[in-house]
Amino acid sequence: QPVVPSVPSVPADHLAMAEADSEEAENDYRRLVDSSLWKEHVLVLGHGSVWGSWYDSGTQLWGYACCRSTDRGKPCCHSEAIGQQAAGDADESHESEGSDSEEARRRADWSDDKPFDWSNPPEELLSREAVEDIDSKPGVFVAHFIRYVVGSWRRLLESGGSSASTALTPTSREPFKDQQSLQESEAAVAPLMRQLEKGKANPTIIRQLDRMVSLAVDREYAEAGKAYMDMVLGHKKWNNTLASYGGAGGTNKGARIYITKQDDLMEFDKDPVVQKYMQGVRKLVNFVQCIRPNPDNSKHLST
């Protein structure tokens, strides 16, 4: 068998001398690194950071990062700053909670665990004056129109098409011939109906929808389509912020940047629920056009 050479042991005094040499070398390194004019990382006056650790770009002064003080001889007010920050965070938290709870309440007005009750719809489309004589709540005419159209659509499906106007040709009947299409429209406008019942619908949206359905009742369907476009698009020219560059090319004079800001968003742009029920009302207008056509086809809304 091969003989494995033994490793000689290092005497303890030699190890102690090596450790001492290492410690002395480290101390020498620290002395070389440390500035002879200014000690590094020396905390004074209770500060948690050194002077010069923060720069105030507003006043162009150096200061302490811990308390944001630019007064070099002032004791640290870090604890006070922390207290103020905590209070500010608490206020923001309360505001956020209030905003969240307000949003939750608003959503509760739009949705419900129970299906919306579409029973007992009006069988006749009444005039605005007749409807408002019964109930003067804001948006009541919009609600009456929606209930009438949904009821007429249901009766159409229950009768197999025999209860509808002769204007419902096979082509025009196609989008309204199945139960699923009706249910989708009911689900789309149900949040709006709940808002109208509780008197919590957006007044601007009520006015816009009222104009749209009023035109539909007067058989001005093309104008009702324009009213719908005003609701969903408004008069926006720019849907996104745009940066345009201009200037003479091949020169050292630089270039100009022209910023075109995005136009203000409509309610339709900001909320998918609003989008759905506006689209749902438009589909109901299409259905009314089929069962209550205008003799002048030029006033019809393109489907």
mmCIF file of C-alpha atoms in Angstrom:
data_model
loop_
_atom_site.group_PDB
_atom_site.id
_atom_site.type_symbol
_atom_site.label_atom_id
_atom_site.label_comp_id
_atom_site.label_asym_id
_atom_site.label_seq_id
_atom_site.Cartn_x
_atom_site.Cartn_y
_atom_site.Cartn_z
ATOM 1 C CA GLN A 1 0.000 0.000 0.000
ATOM 2 C CA PRO A 2 1.274 3.546 -0.769
ATOM 3 C CA VAL A 3 2.446 5.592 2.159
ATOM 4 C CA VAL A 4 0.491 8.849 2.655
ATOM 5 C CA PRO A 5 2.833 11.565 3.872
ATOM 6 C CA SER A 6 1.745 13.242 7.071
ATOM 7 C CA VAL A 7 1.018 16.977 7.108
ATOM 8 C CA PRO A 8 3.212 18.744 9.594
ATOM 9 C CA SER A 9 1.299 20.545 12.316
ATOM 10 C CA VAL A 10 1.682 24.333 12.648
ATOM 11 C CA PRO A 11 2.776 25.437 16.061
ATOM 12 C CA ALA A 12 0.230 27.475 17.997
ATOM 13 C CA ASP A 13 2.616 30.409 18.431
ATOM 14 C CA HIS A 14 3.029 30.606 14.662
ATOM 15 C CA LEU A 15 -0.782 30.771 14.206
ATOM 16 C CA ALA A 16 -1.034 33.541 16.792
ATOM 17 C CA MET A 17 1.697 35.501 15.020
ATOM 18 C CA ALA A 18 -0.086 35.093 11.660
ATOM 19 C CA GLU A 19 -3.381 36.340 13.105
ATOM 20 C CA ALA A 20 -1.598 39.328 14.663
ATOM 21 C CA ASP A 21 0.059 40.156 11.362
ATOM 22 C CA SER A 22 -3.287 39.962 9.580
ATOM 23 C CA GLU A 23 -4.985 42.252 12.104
ATOM 24 C CA GLU A 24 -2.116 44.747 11.873
ATOM 25 C CA ALA A 25 -2.320 44.747 8.085
ATOM 26 C CA GLU A 26 -6.082 45.416 8.247
ATOM 27 C CA ASN A 27 -5.509 48.319 10.640
ATOM 28 C CA ASP A 28 -2.877 49.743 8.311
ATOM 29 C CA TYR A 29 -5.338 49.512 5.418
ATOM 30 C CA ARG A 30 -8.015 51.349 7.413
ATOM 31 C CA ARG A 31 -5.562 54.106 8.302
ATOM 32 C CA LEU A 32 -4.683 54.518 4.633
ATOM 33 C CA VAL A 33 -8.349 54.627 3.571
ATOM 34 C CA ASP A 34 -9.570 56.972 6.325
ATOM 35 C CA SER A 35 -9.287 60.659 5.538
ATOM 36 C CA SER A 36 -6.930 62.595 7.732
ATOM 37 C CA LEU A 37 -9.261 65.625 7.436
ATOM 38 C CA TRP A 38 -12.721 64.121 7.955
ATOM 39 C CA LYS A 39 -13.902 60.949 9.641
ATOM 40 C CA GLU A 40 -16.293 58.812 7.630
ATOM 41 C CA HIS A 41 -19.651 57.507 8.897
ATOM 42 C CA VAL A 42 -19.625 59.559 12.087
ATOM 43 C CA LEU A 43 -23.202 60.188 13.231
ATOM 44 C CA VAL A 44 -23.778 63.335 15.256
ATOM 45 C CA LEU A 45 -26.670 65.114 17.013
ATOM 46 C CA GLY A 46 -28.794 61.975 16.991
ATOM 47 C CA HIS A 47 -28.965 61.751 13.212
ATOM 48 C CA GLY A 48 -29.344 58.371 11.569
ATOM 49 C CA SER A 49 -27.346 59.442 8.521
ATOM 50 C CA VAL A 50 -24.323 61.603 7.860
ATOM 51 C CA TRP A 51 -24.252 65.197 6.710
ATOM 52 C CA GLY A 52 -24.341 65.327 2.911
ATOM 53 C CA SER A 53 -26.356 62.153 2.500
ATOM 54 C CA TRP A 54 -29.274 64.123 1.031
ATOM 55 C CA TYR A 55 -29.493 67.003 -1.435
ATOM 56 C CA ASP A 56 -32.429 69.386 -1.614
ATOM 57 C CA SER A 57 -32.765 70.243 -5.304
ATOM 58 C CA GLY A 58 -35.231 73.016 -4.489
ATOM 59 C CA THR A 59 -32.899 75.005 -2.252
ATOM 60 C CA GLN A 60 -29.718 73.445 -3.693
ATOM 61 C CA LEU A 61 -28.444 72.631 -0.211
ATOM 62 C CA TRP A 62 -26.992 69.476 1.305
ATOM 63 C CA GLY A 63 -28.500 67.925 4.399
ATOM 64 C CA TYR A 64 -29.295 64.824 6.407
ATOM 65 C CA ALA A 65 -31.216 62.029 4.651
ATOM 66 C CA CYS A 66 -32.795 60.846 7.884
ATOM 67 C CA CYS A 67 -34.778 64.002 8.596
ATOM 68 C CA ARG A 68 -34.325 66.009 5.389
ATOM 69 C CA SER A 69 -32.827 68.892 7.373
ATOM 70 C CA THR A 70 -30.384 71.250 5.674
ATOM 71 C CA ASP A 71 -29.341 72.825 8.991
ATOM 72 C CA ARG A 72 -26.106 71.097 9.824
ATOM 73 C CA GLY A 73 -26.119 72.076 13.492
ATOM 74 C CA LYS A 74 -29.730 71.139 14.175
ATOM 75 C CA PRO A 75 -30.453 67.930 16.161
ATOM 76 C CA CYS A 76 -32.288 65.198 14.307
ATOM 77 C CA CYS A 77 -36.054 65.468 14.251
ATOM 78 C CA HIS A 78 -36.358 62.022 12.670
ATOM 79 C CA SER A 79 -38.867 60.781 15.211
ATOM 80 C CA GLU A 80 -41.067 63.800 14.564
ATOM 81 C CA ALA A 81 -40.771 63.235 10.833
ATOM 82 C CA ILE A 82 -41.720 59.597 11.290
ATOM 83 C CA GLY A 83 -44.760 60.614 13.314
ATOM 84 C CA GLN A 84 -45.834 63.092 10.681
ATOM 85 C CA GLN A 85 -45.295 60.533 7.935
ATOM 86 C CA ALA A 86 -47.282 57.944 9.853
ATOM 87 C CA ALA A 87 -50.091 60.432 10.348
ATOM 88 C CA GLY A 88 -49.993 61.280 6.657
ATOM 89 C CA ASP A 89 -50.029 57.609 5.721
ATOM 90 C CA ALA A 90 -52.978 57.064 8.056
ATOM 91 C CA ASP A 91 -54.864 59.956 6.443
ATOM 92 C CA GLU A 92 -54.108 58.597 2.987
ATOM 93 C CA SER A 93 -55.186 55.148 4.121
ATOM 94 C CA HIS A 94 -58.486 56.527 5.442
ATOM 95 C CA GLU A 95 -59.005 58.460 2.232
ATOM 96 C CA SER A 96 -58.208 55.349 0.206
ATOM 97 C CA GLU A 97 -60.564 53.273 2.329
ATOM 98 C CA GLY A 98 -63.228 55.938 1.911
ATOM 99 C CA SER A 99 -62.677 55.960 -1.838
ATOM 100 C CA ASP A 100 -62.764 52.174 -1.979
ATOM 101 C CA SER A 101 -65.929 52.020 0.097
ATOM 102 C CA GLU A 102 -67.533 54.682 -2.088
ATOM 103 C CA GLU A 103 -66.619 52.666 -5.168
ATOM 104 C CA ALA A 104 -68.016 49.548 -3.520
ATOM 105 C CA ARG A 105 -71.288 51.352 -2.752
ATOM 106 C CA ARG A 106 -71.440 52.624 -6.315
ATOM 107 C CA ARG A 107 -70.890 49.114 -7.659
ATOM 108 C CA ALA A 108 -73.556 47.784 -5.312
ATOM 109 C CA ASP A 109 -76.027 50.120 -6.983
ATOM 110 C CA TRP A 110 -75.164 48.571 -10.332
ATOM 111 C CA SER A 111 -75.164 44.907 -9.473
ATOM 112 C CA ASP A 112 -77.281 42.583 -7.423
ATOM 113 C CA ASP A 113 -77.275 38.932 -6.577
ATOM 114 C CA LYS A 114 -80.926 38.683 -7.614
ATOM 115 C CA PRO A 115 -81.932 38.875 -11.283
ATOM 116 C CA PHE A 116 -83.677 42.080 -12.260
ATOM 117 C CA ASP A 117 -87.474 41.795 -12.303
ATOM 118 C CA TRP A 118 -88.683 42.295 -15.885
ATOM 119 C CA SER A 119 -92.269 41.244 -15.134
ATOM 120 C CA ASN A 120 -95.326 43.361 -15.981
ATOM 121 C CA PRO A 121 -93.778 45.427 -18.784
ATOM 122 C CA PRO A 122 -95.915 48.146 -20.399
ATOM 123 C CA GLU A 123 -97.717 46.948 -23.513
ATOM 124 C CA GLU A 124 -97.890 50.441 -24.990
ATOM 125 C CA LEU A 125 -95.120 52.966 -25.526
ATOM 126 C CA LEU A 126 -96.436 56.056 -23.800
ATOM 127 C CA SER A 127 -95.488 59.665 -24.413
ATOM 128 C CA ARG A 128 -93.077 61.405 -22.090
ATOM 129 C CA GLU A 129 -95.857 63.547 -20.625
ATOM 130 C CA ALA A 130 -97.961 60.501 -19.788
ATOM 131 C CA VAL A 131 -95.037 58.723 -18.129
ATOM 132 C CA GLU A 132 -93.891 61.731 -16.112
ATOM 133 C CA ASP A 133 -97.448 62.388 -14.914
ATOM 134 C CA ILE A 134 -97.230 59.016 -13.158
ATOM 135 C CA ASP A 135 -93.683 59.362 -11.850
ATOM 136 C CA SER A 136 -91.383 62.384 -12.066
ATOM 137 C CA LYS A 137 -88.212 60.574 -10.998
ATOM 138 C CA PRO A 138 -85.170 61.433 -13.201
ATOM 139 C CA GLY A 139 -84.749 58.904 -15.992
ATOM 140 C CA VAL A 140 -88.269 57.492 -15.651
ATOM 141 C CA PHE A 141 -88.908 57.869 -19.385
ATOM 142 C CA VAL A 142 -85.711 55.956 -20.190
ATOM 143 C CA ALA A 143 -86.782 53.170 -17.823
ATOM 144 C CA HIS A 144 -90.269 53.080 -19.411
ATOM 145 C CA PHE A 145 -88.759 52.785 -22.896
ATOM 146 C CA ILE A 146 -86.435 49.952 -21.862
ATOM 147 C CA ARG A 147 -89.216 48.013 -20.114
ATOM 148 C CA TYR A 148 -91.510 48.405 -23.108
ATOM 149 C CA VAL A 149 -88.884 47.173 -25.571
ATOM 150 C CA VAL A 150 -87.824 44.207 -23.437
ATOM 151 C CA GLY A 151 -91.481 43.244 -22.969
ATOM 152 C CA SER A 152 -92.144 43.498 -26.712
ATOM 153 C CA TRP A 153 -89.092 41.370 -27.446
ATOM 154 C CA ARG A 154 -90.254 38.728 -24.965
ATOM 155 C CA ARG A 155 -93.723 38.643 -26.471
ATOM 156 C CA LEU A 156 -92.151 38.246 -29.909
ATOM 157 C CA LEU A 157 -90.209 35.168 -28.805
ATOM 158 C CA GLU A 158 -93.181 33.673 -26.940
ATOM 159 C CA SER A 159 -95.445 34.033 -29.964
ATOM 160 C CA GLY A 160 -92.906 32.812 -32.457
ATOM 161 C CA GLY A 161 -92.970 36.159 -34.278
ATOM 162 C CA SER A 162 -96.736 36.468 -34.820
ATOM 163 C CA SER A 163 -97.139 39.367 -32.361
ATOM 164 C CA ALA A 164 -94.565 41.567 -34.042
ATOM 165 C CA SER A 165 -95.142 44.178 -36.692
ATOM 166 C CA THR A 166 -95.111 43.121 -40.320
ATOM 167 C CA ALA A 167 -91.961 45.240 -40.617
ATOM 168 C CA LEU A 168 -90.052 42.408 -38.957
ATOM 169 C CA THR A 169 -88.839 40.673 -42.078
ATOM 170 C CA PRO A 170 -86.788 37.459 -41.814
ATOM 171 C CA THR A 171 -83.628 39.529 -42.309
ATOM 172 C CA SER A 172 -84.454 42.131 -39.667
ATOM 173 C CA ARG A 173 -85.683 39.424 -37.271
ATOM 174 C CA GLU A 174 -82.360 37.573 -37.377
ATOM 175 C CA PRO A 175 -80.563 39.471 -34.511
ATOM 176 C CA PHE A 176 -83.622 39.114 -32.249
ATOM 177 C CA LYS A 177 -84.815 35.576 -32.947
ATOM 178 C CA ASP A 178 -83.278 33.696 -30.005
ATOM 179 C CA GLN A 179 -83.638 33.829 -26.240
ATOM 180 C CA GLN A 180 -79.913 34.209 -25.658
ATOM 181 C CA SER A 181 -79.766 37.528 -27.496
ATOM 182 C CA LEU A 182 -82.599 38.854 -25.324
ATOM 183 C CA GLN A 183 -80.959 37.642 -22.117
ATOM 184 C CA GLU A 184 -77.682 39.297 -23.063
ATOM 185 C CA SER A 185 -79.467 42.603 -23.658
ATOM 186 C CA GLU A 186 -81.373 42.294 -20.371
ATOM 187 C CA ALA A 187 -78.132 41.620 -18.493
ATOM 188 C CA ALA A 188 -76.462 44.597 -20.174
ATOM 189 C CA VAL A 189 -79.140 47.147 -19.219
ATOM 190 C CA ALA A 190 -80.016 45.687 -15.787
ATOM 191 C CA PRO A 191 -77.350 47.766 -13.931
ATOM 192 C CA LEU A 192 -78.794 50.912 -15.502
ATOM 193 C CA MET A 193 -82.319 49.949 -14.465
ATOM 194 C CA ARG A 194 -81.175 49.416 -10.859
ATOM 195 C CA GLN A 195 -79.528 52.822 -10.843
ATOM 196 C CA LEU A 196 -82.671 54.448 -12.196
ATOM 197 C CA GLU A 197 -84.838 52.693 -9.608
ATOM 198 C CA LYS A 198 -82.593 53.904 -6.766
ATOM 199 C CA GLY A 199 -82.189 57.408 -8.206
ATOM 200 C CA LYS A 200 -78.405 57.025 -8.387
ATOM 201 C CA ALA A 201 -77.773 57.112 -12.114
ATOM 202 C CA ASN A 202 -75.276 59.600 -13.508
ATOM 203 C CA PRO A 203 -77.265 62.744 -14.497
ATOM 204 C CA THR A 204 -75.132 63.287 -17.610
ATOM 205 C CA ILE A 205 -75.736 59.743 -18.802
ATOM 206 C CA ILE A 206 -79.465 60.081 -18.088
ATOM 207 C CA ARG A 207 -79.661 63.185 -20.278
ATOM 208 C CA GLN A 208 -77.777 61.468 -23.085
ATOM 209 C CA LEU A 209 -79.892 58.316 -22.958
ATOM 210 C CA ASP A 210 -83.078 60.357 -22.682
ATOM 211 C CA ARG A 211 -82.230 62.151 -25.908
ATOM 212 C CA MET A 212 -81.457 58.874 -27.640
ATOM 213 C CA VAL A 213 -84.667 57.089 -26.629
ATOM 214 C CA SER A 214 -86.788 60.207 -27.256
ATOM 215 C CA LEU A 215 -85.584 60.259 -30.848
ATOM 216 C CA ALA A 216 -86.325 56.542 -31.116
ATOM 217 C CA VAL A 217 -89.871 57.092 -29.817
ATOM 218 C CA ASP A 218 -90.322 59.770 -32.504
ATOM 219 C CA ARG A 219 -89.037 57.214 -35.060
ATOM 220 C CA GLU A 220 -85.990 59.385 -35.763
ATOM 221 C CA TYR A 221 -83.704 56.391 -35.672
ATOM 222 C CA ALA A 222 -80.826 57.847 -37.667
ATOM 223 C CA GLU A 223 -80.697 60.785 -35.264
ATOM 224 C CA ALA A 224 -80.849 58.356 -32.352
ATOM 225 C CA GLY A 225 -77.773 56.675 -33.815
ATOM 226 C CA LYS A 226 -75.988 60.027 -33.897
ATOM 227 C CA ALA A 227 -76.958 60.587 -30.266
ATOM 228 C CA TYR A 228 -75.392 57.228 -29.438
ATOM 229 C CA MET A 229 -72.164 58.218 -31.185
ATOM 230 C CA ASP A 230 -72.119 61.445 -29.162
ATOM 231 C CA MET A 231 -72.361 59.357 -25.992
ATOM 232 C CA VAL A 232 -69.555 56.973 -26.817
ATOM 233 C CA LEU A 233 -67.217 59.268 -28.748
ATOM 234 C CA GLY A 234 -68.252 62.829 -27.994
ATOM 235 C CA HIS A 235 -66.213 65.328 -29.980
ATOM 236 C CA LYS A 236 -62.777 63.968 -29.177
ATOM 237 C CA LYS A 237 -60.098 64.634 -31.775
ATOM 238 C CA TRP A 238 -57.301 62.697 -30.144
ATOM 239 C CA ASN A 239 -57.630 59.390 -28.337
ATOM 240 C CA ASN A 240 -53.973 59.332 -27.295
ATOM 241 C CA THR A 241 -51.297 61.834 -26.354
ATOM 242 C CA LEU A 242 -49.137 62.476 -29.405
ATOM 243 C CA ALA A 243 -45.603 63.891 -29.628
ATOM 244 C CA SER A 244 -44.723 65.479 -32.975
ATOM 245 C CA TYR A 245 -41.177 66.447 -33.882
ATOM 246 C CA GLY A 246 -40.282 69.366 -36.118
ATOM 247 C CA GLY A 247 -37.286 71.426 -37.111
ATOM 248 C CA ALA A 248 -34.726 71.822 -39.830
ATOM 249 C CA GLY A 249 -32.918 68.616 -40.679
ATOM 250 C CA GLY A 250 -29.130 68.356 -41.000
ATOM 251 C CA THR A 251 -28.464 71.289 -38.688
ATOM 252 C CA ASN A 252 -27.206 71.685 -35.169
ATOM 253 C CA LYS A 253 -30.174 73.767 -34.065
ATOM 254 C CA GLY A 254 -32.053 70.836 -32.587
ATOM 255 C CA ALA A 255 -35.712 70.117 -33.048
ATOM 256 C CA ARG A 256 -39.034 71.175 -31.567
ATOM 257 C CA ILE A 257 -41.419 68.766 -29.897
ATOM 258 C CA TYR A 258 -45.140 69.479 -30.189
ATOM 259 C CA ILE A 259 -47.317 67.695 -27.623
ATOM 260 C CA THR A 260 -50.947 67.037 -28.520
ATOM 261 C CA LYS A 261 -52.747 66.005 -25.353
ATOM 262 C CA GLN A 262 -55.357 63.279 -25.216
ATOM 263 C CA ASP A 263 -58.904 64.602 -25.078
ATOM 264 C CA ASP A 264 -60.909 64.085 -21.890
ATOM 265 C CA LEU A 265 -62.404 60.625 -21.567
ATOM 266 C CA MET A 266 -66.150 60.038 -21.745
ATOM 267 C CA GLU A 267 -68.009 57.943 -19.178
ATOM 268 C CA PHE A 268 -68.183 55.280 -21.889
ATOM 269 C CA ASP A 269 -64.365 55.165 -21.984
ATOM 270 C CA LYS A 270 -63.915 54.828 -18.233
ATOM 271 C CA ASP A 271 -66.338 52.129 -17.170
ATOM 272 C CA PRO A 272 -67.076 48.764 -18.834
ATOM 273 C CA VAL A 273 -70.499 48.589 -17.140
ATOM 274 C CA VAL A 274 -71.504 51.892 -18.747
ATOM 275 C CA GLN A 275 -70.198 50.597 -22.058
ATOM 276 C CA LYS A 276 -72.374 47.494 -21.826
ATOM 277 C CA TYR A 277 -75.636 49.200 -20.962
ATOM 278 C CA MET A 278 -75.159 51.941 -23.562
ATOM 279 C CA GLN A 279 -74.586 49.252 -26.172
ATOM 280 C CA GLY A 280 -77.576 47.396 -24.771
ATOM 281 C CA VAL A 281 -79.850 50.443 -25.172
ATOM 282 C CA ARG A 282 -78.653 50.862 -28.753
ATOM 283 C CA LYS A 283 -79.654 47.267 -29.501
ATOM 284 C CA LEU A 284 -83.085 47.955 -28.040
ATOM 285 C CA VAL A 285 -83.400 50.971 -30.346
ATOM 286 C CA ASN A 286 -82.599 48.662 -33.257
ATOM 287 C CA PHE A 287 -85.397 46.356 -32.158
ATOM 288 C CA VAL A 288 -87.893 49.227 -31.828
ATOM 289 C CA GLN A 289 -87.003 50.315 -35.352
ATOM 290 C CA CYS A 290 -88.012 46.852 -36.558
ATOM 291 C CA ILE A 291 -91.407 46.842 -34.853
ATOM 292 C CA ARG A 292 -92.128 50.603 -35.218
ATOM 293 C CA PRO A 293 -90.492 51.560 -38.523
ATOM 294 C CA ASN A 294 -90.399 55.067 -39.968
ATOM 295 C CA PRO A 295 -92.110 55.248 -43.382
ATOM 296 C CA ASP A 296 -89.061 57.160 -44.564
ATOM 297 C CA ASN A 297 -86.270 54.591 -44.789
ATOM 298 C CA SER A 298 -83.648 57.347 -44.883
ATOM 299 C CA LYS A 299 -84.384 57.920 -41.185
ATOM 300 C CA HIS A 300 -83.583 54.346 -40.227
ATOM 301 C CA LEU A 301 -80.545 53.379 -38.212
ATOM 302 C CA SER A 302 -78.131 51.034 -39.923
ATOM 303 C CA THR A 303 -77.870 47.739 -38.033
#
